[in-house]
Short mmCIF file of C-alpha atoms in Angstrom, two decimals:
data_model
loop_
_atom_site.label_atom_id
_atom_site.label_comp_id
_atom_site.label_asym_id
_atom_site.label_seq_id
_atom_site.Cartn_x
_atom_site.Cartn_y
_atom_site.Cartn_z
CA UNK X 27 -73.45 -16.33 7.73
CA UNK X 28 -70.61 -18.27 9.19
CA UNK X 29 -69.52 -19.58 5.78
CA UNK X 30 -69.44 -16.11 4.28
CA UNK X 31 -67.31 -14.66 7.04
CA UNK X 32 -64.73 -17.42 6.68
CA UNK X 33 -64.39 -16.87 2.97
CA UNK X 34 -63.75 -13.16 3.37
CA UNK X 35 -60.93 -13.72 5.82
CA UNK X 36 -59.07 -16.06 3.47
CA UNK X 37 -59.12 -13.65 0.56
CA UNK X 38 -57.83 -10.67 2.49
CA UNK X 39 -54.23 -11.41 3.50
CA UNK X 40 -51.82 -11.04 0.59
CA UNK X 41 -48.71 -8.93 0.52
CA UNK X 42 -47.78 -7.42 -2.81
CA UNK X 43 -44.41 -8.87 -3.83
CA UNK X 44 -43.89 -6.95 -7.05
CA UNK X 45 -41.70 -4.33 -5.37
CA UNK X 46 -39.52 -6.92 -3.66
CA UNK X 47 -36.98 -6.86 -6.49
CA UNK X 48 -36.74 -3.09 -6.22
CA UNK X 49 -36.11 -3.28 -2.49
CA UNK X 50 -33.44 -5.90 -2.97
CA UNK X 51 -31.87 -3.85 -5.71
CA UNK X 52 -31.77 -0.75 -3.53
CA UNK X 53 -30.14 -2.76 -0.75
CA UNK X 54 -27.58 -4.09 -3.19
CA UNK X 55 -26.71 -0.59 -4.40
CA UNK X 56 -26.54 0.71 -0.84
CA UNK X 57 -24.01 -1.92 0.17
CA UNK X 58 -22.04 -1.51 -3.04
CA UNK X 59 -21.68 2.21 -2.37
CA UNK X 60 -20.90 1.99 1.32
CA UNK X 61 -18.36 -0.83 1.13
CA UNK X 62 -14.83 0.46 0.84
CA UNK X 63 -11.97 -1.76 -0.11
CA UNK X 64 -9.05 -0.55 1.94
CA UNK X 65 -6.25 0.76 -0.25
CA UNK X 66 -2.76 0.04 0.90
CA UNK X 67 -0.85 3.21 1.68
CA UNK X 68 2.81 3.44 2.44
CA UNK X 69 6.12 5.10 1.83
CA UNK X 70 7.40 3.89 -1.51
CA UNK X 71 11.07 3.11 -1.97
CA UNK X 72 13.25 1.50 -4.56
CA UNK X 73 16.02 -0.65 -3.17
CA UNK X 74 19.43 -0.49 -4.78
CA UNK X 75 20.26 -3.56 -6.83
CA UNK X 76 22.50 -6.20 -5.35
CA UNK X 77 26.07 -4.82 -5.44
CA UNK X 78 28.26 -6.21 -8.15
CA UNK X 79 31.70 -7.13 -6.88
CA UNK X 80 33.45 -6.04 -10.06
CA UNK X 81 31.95 -2.55 -10.24
CA UNK X 82 32.40 -0.33 -7.20
CA UNK X 83 29.50 1.98 -6.24
CA UNK X 84 29.58 5.39 -7.93
CA UNK X 85 31.55 7.89 -5.91
CA UNK X 86 29.52 10.57 -4.17
CA UNK X 87 31.48 13.54 -2.93
CA UNK X 88 31.13 14.35 0.72
CA UNK X 89 29.31 17.64 0.22
CA UNK X 90 26.60 16.03 -1.89
CA UNK X 91 25.82 13.46 0.74
CA UNK X 92 23.59 14.29 3.67
CA UNK X 93 24.22 11.63 6.26
CA UNK X 94 21.54 10.77 8.76
CA UNK X 95 22.47 8.30 11.45
CA UNK X 96 20.03 6.82 13.94
CA UNK X 97 21.37 4.67 16.73
CA UNK X 98 19.74 2.01 18.87
CA UNK X 99 18.80 4.52 21.57
CA UNK X 100 16.91 6.62 19.04
CA UNK X 101 19.44 9.43 18.89
CA UNK X 102 19.85 11.21 15.58
CA UNK X 103 23.14 12.31 14.12
CA UNK X 104 22.77 14.77 11.24
CA UNK X 105 26.06 15.31 9.37
CA UNK X 106 27.95 14.23 12.51
CA UNK X 107 26.04 16.68 14.71
CA UNK X 108 23.62 15.49 17.40
CA UNK X 109 20.15 16.47 16.28
CA UNK X 110 16.50 15.44 16.38
CA UNK X 111 13.97 13.99 13.95
CA UNK X 112 12.14 17.34 13.77
CA UNK X 113 15.20 19.05 12.28
CA UNK X 114 15.62 16.59 9.42
CA UNK X 115 13.09 18.17 7.09
CA UNK X 116 14.59 21.67 7.06
CA UNK X 117 18.08 20.21 6.76
CA UNK X 118 17.07 18.13 3.71
CA UNK X 119 15.41 21.20 2.17
CA UNK X 120 18.53 23.34 2.49
CA UNK X 121 20.70 20.46 1.33
CA UNK X 122 18.74 19.76 -1.86
CA UNK X 123 17.97 23.39 -2.76
CA UNK X 124 21.50 24.60 -2.09
CA UNK X 125 22.68 24.68 -5.74
CA UNK X 126 26.30 25.09 -4.72
CA UNK X 127 25.78 28.20 -2.59
CA UNK X 128 26.98 26.79 0.69
CA UNK X 129 30.08 24.61 0.66
CA UNK X 130 28.64 22.30 3.31
CA UNK X 131 25.61 21.39 1.21
CA UNK X 132 25.06 19.93 -2.24
CA UNK X 133 26.32 21.15 -5.63
CA UNK X 134 23.02 20.70 -7.44
CA UNK X 135 19.66 19.03 -6.77
CA UNK X 136 20.45 16.21 -9.18
CA UNK X 137 23.62 15.36 -7.28
CA UNK X 138 22.16 15.61 -3.78
CA UNK X 139 21.88 12.31 -1.96
CA UNK X 140 20.29 11.68 1.40
CA UNK X 141 21.74 8.67 3.15
CA UNK X 142 19.99 7.04 6.09
CA UNK X 143 21.96 4.67 8.24
CA UNK X 144 20.51 2.76 11.15
CA UNK X 145 21.61 0.31 13.75
CA UNK X 146 20.26 -3.22 13.91
CA UNK X 147 18.53 -2.31 17.16
CA UNK X 148 17.05 1.01 15.97
CA UNK X 149 13.28 1.08 16.52
CA UNK X 150 11.42 0.70 13.22
CA UNK X 151 9.04 3.47 14.22
CA UNK X 152 11.87 5.98 14.36
CA UNK X 153 13.20 4.83 11.02
CA UNK X 154 9.78 5.42 9.42
CA UNK X 155 9.57 8.88 11.04
CA UNK X 156 12.97 9.75 9.60
CA UNK X 157 12.08 8.45 6.16
CA UNK X 158 8.80 10.33 6.39
CA UNK X 159 10.56 13.61 7.14
CA UNK X 160 12.94 13.14 4.22
CA UNK X 161 10.09 12.37 1.82
CA UNK X 162 8.01 15.26 3.15
CA UNK X 163 10.93 17.57 2.36
CA UNK X 164 10.94 16.29 -1.22
CA UNK X 165 7.15 16.60 -1.42
CA UNK X 166 7.47 20.24 -0.29
CA UNK X 167 10.01 20.92 -3.04
CA UNK X 168 7.82 19.21 -5.63
CA UNK X 169 4.76 21.13 -4.45
CA UNK X 170 6.60 24.45 -4.80
CA UNK X 171 7.79 23.46 -8.28
CA UNK X 172 4.30 22.35 -9.29
CA UNK X 173 2.82 25.67 -8.12
CA UNK X 174 5.37 27.61 -10.15
CA UNK X 175 4.24 25.60 -13.19
CA UNK X 176 0.65 26.66 -12.52
CA UNK X 177 -0.67 23.57 -10.81
CA UNK X 178 -2.43 23.30 -7.47
CA UNK X 179 0.10 20.90 -6.02
CA UNK X 180 2.35 18.03 -7.01
CA UNK X 181 -0.31 15.34 -6.59
CA UNK X 182 -2.57 17.24 -8.98
CA UNK X 183 0.30 17.62 -11.45
CA UNK X 184 1.09 13.93 -11.35
CA UNK X 185 -2.50 12.80 -11.72
CA UNK X 186 -2.82 14.99 -14.83
CA UNK X 187 0.31 13.47 -16.30
CA UNK X 188 -0.40 11.30 -19.30
CA UNK X 189 0.72 7.72 -19.32
CA UNK X 190 4.34 7.49 -20.38
CA UNK X 191 4.85 11.26 -20.20
CA UNK X 192 7.95 12.40 -18.43
CA UNK X 193 7.54 13.64 -14.88
CA UNK X 194 9.49 16.88 -15.29
CA UNK X 195 9.34 17.86 -11.64
CA UNK X 196 10.91 14.62 -10.52
CA UNK X 197 13.38 14.91 -13.36
CA UNK X 198 14.47 18.30 -12.05
CA UNK X 199 14.40 17.38 -8.35
CA UNK X 200 15.14 13.66 -8.21
CA UNK X 201 14.71 12.09 -4.81
CA UNK X 202 17.82 10.12 -4.07
CA UNK X 203 17.45 8.44 -0.75
CA UNK X 204 19.98 5.77 -0.01
CA UNK X 205 19.62 3.19 2.71
CA UNK X 206 23.02 2.30 4.05
CA UNK X 207 23.85 -1.14 5.38
CA UNK X 208 23.34 -0.94 9.16
CA UNK X 209 25.99 -1.42 11.77
CA UNK X 210 25.90 -4.87 13.33
CA UNK X 211 25.23 -3.40 16.77
CA UNK X 212 25.96 -5.19 19.96
CA UNK G 3 -61.79 -27.40 -38.29
CA UNK G 4 -61.99 -23.66 -37.82
CA UNK G 5 -61.05 -24.15 -34.23
CA UNK G 6 -57.83 -25.90 -35.13
CA UNK G 7 -56.55 -23.17 -37.48
CA UNK G 8 -57.19 -20.51 -34.90
CA UNK G 9 -55.21 -22.36 -32.33
CA UNK G 10 -52.08 -22.70 -34.49
CA UNK G 11 -52.06 -18.95 -35.20
CA UNK G 12 -51.83 -17.94 -31.56
CA UNK G 13 -48.16 -17.52 -30.61
CA UNK G 14 -47.09 -19.33 -27.51
CA UNK G 15 -45.08 -16.94 -25.32
CA UNK G 16 -42.95 -17.76 -22.32
CA UNK G 17 -43.53 -15.50 -19.40
CA UNK G 18 -40.42 -13.46 -18.63
CA UNK G 19 -41.79 -11.83 -15.54
CA UNK G 20 -39.88 -14.09 -13.19
CA UNK G 21 -36.56 -13.77 -15.03
CA UNK G 22 -35.19 -11.08 -12.68
CA UNK G 23 -36.04 -13.31 -9.75
CA UNK G 24 -34.13 -16.19 -11.27
CA UNK G 25 -31.09 -14.01 -11.94
CA UNK G 26 -31.29 -12.64 -8.44
CA UNK G 27 -31.43 -16.12 -6.97
CA UNK G 28 -28.37 -17.09 -9.02
CA UNK G 29 -26.54 -13.99 -7.83
CA UNK G 30 -27.29 -14.74 -4.21
CA UNK G 31 -26.32 -18.38 -4.68
CA UNK G 32 -22.90 -17.46 -6.04
CA UNK G 33 -22.42 -14.74 -3.43
CA UNK G 34 -23.08 -17.23 -0.67
CA UNK G 35 -20.96 -20.03 -2.08
CA UNK G 36 -17.94 -17.91 -3.04
CA UNK G 37 -15.24 -18.03 -0.41
CA UNK G 38 -12.71 -15.23 -0.49
CA UNK G 39 -9.17 -16.38 0.01
CA UNK G 40 -8.49 -15.48 3.58
CA UNK G 41 -5.05 -14.78 4.91
CA UNK G 42 -4.76 -15.17 8.58
CA UNK G 43 -1.97 -12.97 9.82
CA UNK G 44 -0.11 -14.79 12.54
CA UNK G 45 2.02 -11.86 13.61
CA UNK G 46 0.96 -8.60 15.21
CA UNK G 47 1.34 -5.66 12.85
CA UNK G 48 0.42 -2.27 14.25
CA UNK G 49 1.53 -0.07 11.39
CA UNK G 50 3.51 3.11 12.06
CA UNK G 51 2.06 6.51 11.24
CA UNK G 52 3.44 8.68 8.47
CA UNK G 53 2.57 11.68 6.31
CA UNK G 54 4.38 11.18 3.03
CA UNK G 55 2.12 8.38 1.90
CA UNK G 56 1.46 7.14 -1.57
CA UNK G 57 -1.38 4.87 -2.51
CA UNK G 58 -0.75 1.64 -4.30
CA UNK G 59 -3.48 1.72 -6.87
CA UNK G 60 -2.69 -1.52 -8.69
CA UNK G 61 -3.54 -4.10 -6.10
CA UNK G 62 -2.58 -7.03 -8.30
CA UNK G 63 1.08 -6.01 -8.23
CA UNK G 64 1.25 -6.05 -4.45
CA UNK G 65 2.67 -8.84 -2.38
CA UNK G 66 2.69 -8.53 1.38
CA UNK G 67 5.40 -9.37 3.86
CA UNK G 68 4.35 -9.19 7.49
CA UNK G 69 6.88 -8.67 10.23
CA UNK G 70 6.17 -8.44 13.90
CA UNK G 71 5.90 -10.31 17.16
CA UNK G 72 4.12 -13.62 16.81
CA UNK G 73 0.59 -13.73 18.20
CA UNK G 74 0.26 -16.24 21.00
CA UNK G 75 -2.92 -17.46 22.69
CA UNK G 76 -4.14 -15.29 25.51
CA UNK G 77 -3.26 -11.88 24.01
CA UNK G 78 0.43 -12.43 24.49
CA UNK G 79 3.06 -11.89 21.83
CA UNK G 80 6.24 -13.83 21.24
CA UNK G 81 9.35 -13.32 19.21
CA UNK G 82 9.51 -11.34 15.99
CA UNK G 83 8.59 -13.46 12.99
CA UNK G 84 8.28 -12.93 9.25
CA UNK G 85 5.20 -14.06 7.38
CA UNK G 86 4.62 -14.25 3.63
CA UNK G 87 1.21 -15.30 2.30
CA UNK G 88 -0.03 -17.65 5.00
CA UNK G 89 3.19 -19.18 6.22
CA UNK G 90 5.62 -18.01 8.85
CA UNK G 91 9.14 -18.03 7.42
CA UNK G 92 11.62 -19.43 9.91
CA UNK G 93 14.68 -19.39 7.65
CA UNK G 94 14.99 -15.96 6.06
CA UNK G 95 16.98 -17.27 3.08
CA UNK G 96 13.68 -18.74 1.85
CA UNK G 97 12.40 -15.20 1.30
CA UNK G 98 14.68 -14.94 -1.72
CA UNK G 99 13.28 -17.95 -3.55
CA UNK G 100 9.67 -17.05 -2.73
CA UNK G 101 10.10 -13.51 -3.98
CA UNK G 102 12.06 -14.64 -7.03
CA UNK G 103 9.15 -16.89 -8.01
CA UNK G 104 6.63 -14.11 -7.42
CA UNK G 105 8.70 -11.70 -9.49
CA UNK G 106 8.83 -14.09 -12.44
CA UNK G 107 5.04 -14.31 -12.31
CA UNK G 108 4.55 -10.56 -11.93
CA UNK G 109 7.49 -8.48 -13.20
CA UNK G 110 6.04 -5.25 -11.81
CA UNK G 111 5.83 -6.63 -8.31
CA UNK G 112 5.66 -4.22 -5.38
CA UNK G 113 6.48 -5.70 -2.01
CA UNK G 114 4.52 -4.05 0.76
CA UNK G 115 6.31 -4.41 4.08
CA UNK G 116 3.77 -4.44 6.87
CA UNK G 117 6.03 -4.10 9.85
CA UNK G 118 4.96 -3.68 13.44
CA UNK G 119 5.98 -0.29 14.80
CA UNK G 120 7.74 -1.82 17.77
CA UNK G 121 10.04 -3.96 15.64
CA UNK G 122 13.73 -3.35 15.33
CA UNK G 123 15.57 -2.54 12.13
CA UNK G 124 17.56 -5.79 12.15
CA UNK G 125 14.82 -8.02 10.78
CA UNK G 126 13.72 -5.37 8.27
CA UNK G 127 17.27 -5.06 6.98
CA UNK G 128 17.62 -8.82 6.68
CA UNK G 129 14.43 -9.09 4.65
CA UNK G 130 15.48 -6.14 2.49
CA UNK G 131 18.79 -7.83 1.83
CA UNK G 132 16.96 -10.94 0.65
CA UNK G 133 14.65 -8.83 -1.50
CA UNK G 134 17.66 -7.21 -3.13
CA UNK G 135 19.13 -10.60 -3.89
CA UNK G 136 15.83 -11.73 -5.39
CA UNK G 137 15.68 -8.57 -7.51
CA UNK G 138 12.37 -7.30 -6.09
CA UNK G 139 13.44 -3.72 -5.65
CA UNK G 140 10.13 -1.90 -5.50
CA UNK G 141 9.02 -1.84 -1.90
CA UNK G 142 6.60 0.14 0.20
CA UNK G 143 6.69 0.62 3.94
CA UNK G 144 3.03 0.25 4.75
CA UNK G 145 1.94 3.03 7.10
CA UNK G 146 -1.21 4.61 8.43
CA UNK G 147 -2.10 8.24 7.89
CA UNK G 148 -1.03 10.41 10.76
CA UNK G 149 -4.34 11.52 12.25
CA UNK G 150 -2.93 13.96 14.80
CA UNK G 151 -1.66 16.40 12.15
CA UNK G 152 -4.93 16.93 10.29
#
């Protein structure tokens, strides 16, 4: 009797391991799906090439240039008028879309230049806000243009663009943001 | 004799049932032993918030430049420093040669400037000047999405 009972106990305990691979596989897929690799986002810019001493920079007439000045105290000067960061976007919009209507603003979108000048002691945060407003103005223009071409917005237009195809919206409304050399400050 | 012939006919087969297990073990082994190249950022970079963001899809083109106050022990921060890869750059003229070398390796290089929001424009301008001299003209001011406006 005692021998029989012992034998039964030994046989009983076995866990089926055949589904172990499936479990591991499911775990693997779960982690693959849930892991996100953080994508770097930022405001893209192209710096002007190093100035050549023999060739002077191309002349830009005063009306085509929208000057934004930010000083060390964070005060904004828009075309020599005291202003605020919140006003930059509408000012850039009128400047770029002017098409020669108002003598104070640009001749044509392709000639319009936005120039940002800072001080050495200007807070970086404010500079990014300013740059952001300028780019948002351009994004608004591009979005309007994309909608008139029958797209949802500019991002959708650009993602549907084939490799090497010309970006007509940007061709028509080129973003020309120039970063001026800052004042040395005190 | 009959026994012998029968034995040679039977095909010996290797059991493949444990093959997935072996592969799995190999996978785990390599996962455990692989060390990702870690970059310890020695400066504090709290990125500014912005709306007009673009994603940099091609990660292999990107090279980072960190700028911000140096992290000191005990949650304190020191002076503003510039860091590329894993070294703090003391002399900013070195930025030019580093970036020039990177550009020759990757002609479509994008320099992502990860600048602390409390920095001043002076250091950013200096680095940009060096980048211009090196010829790395594609830059990106790394920023976070502005959460408050959504």
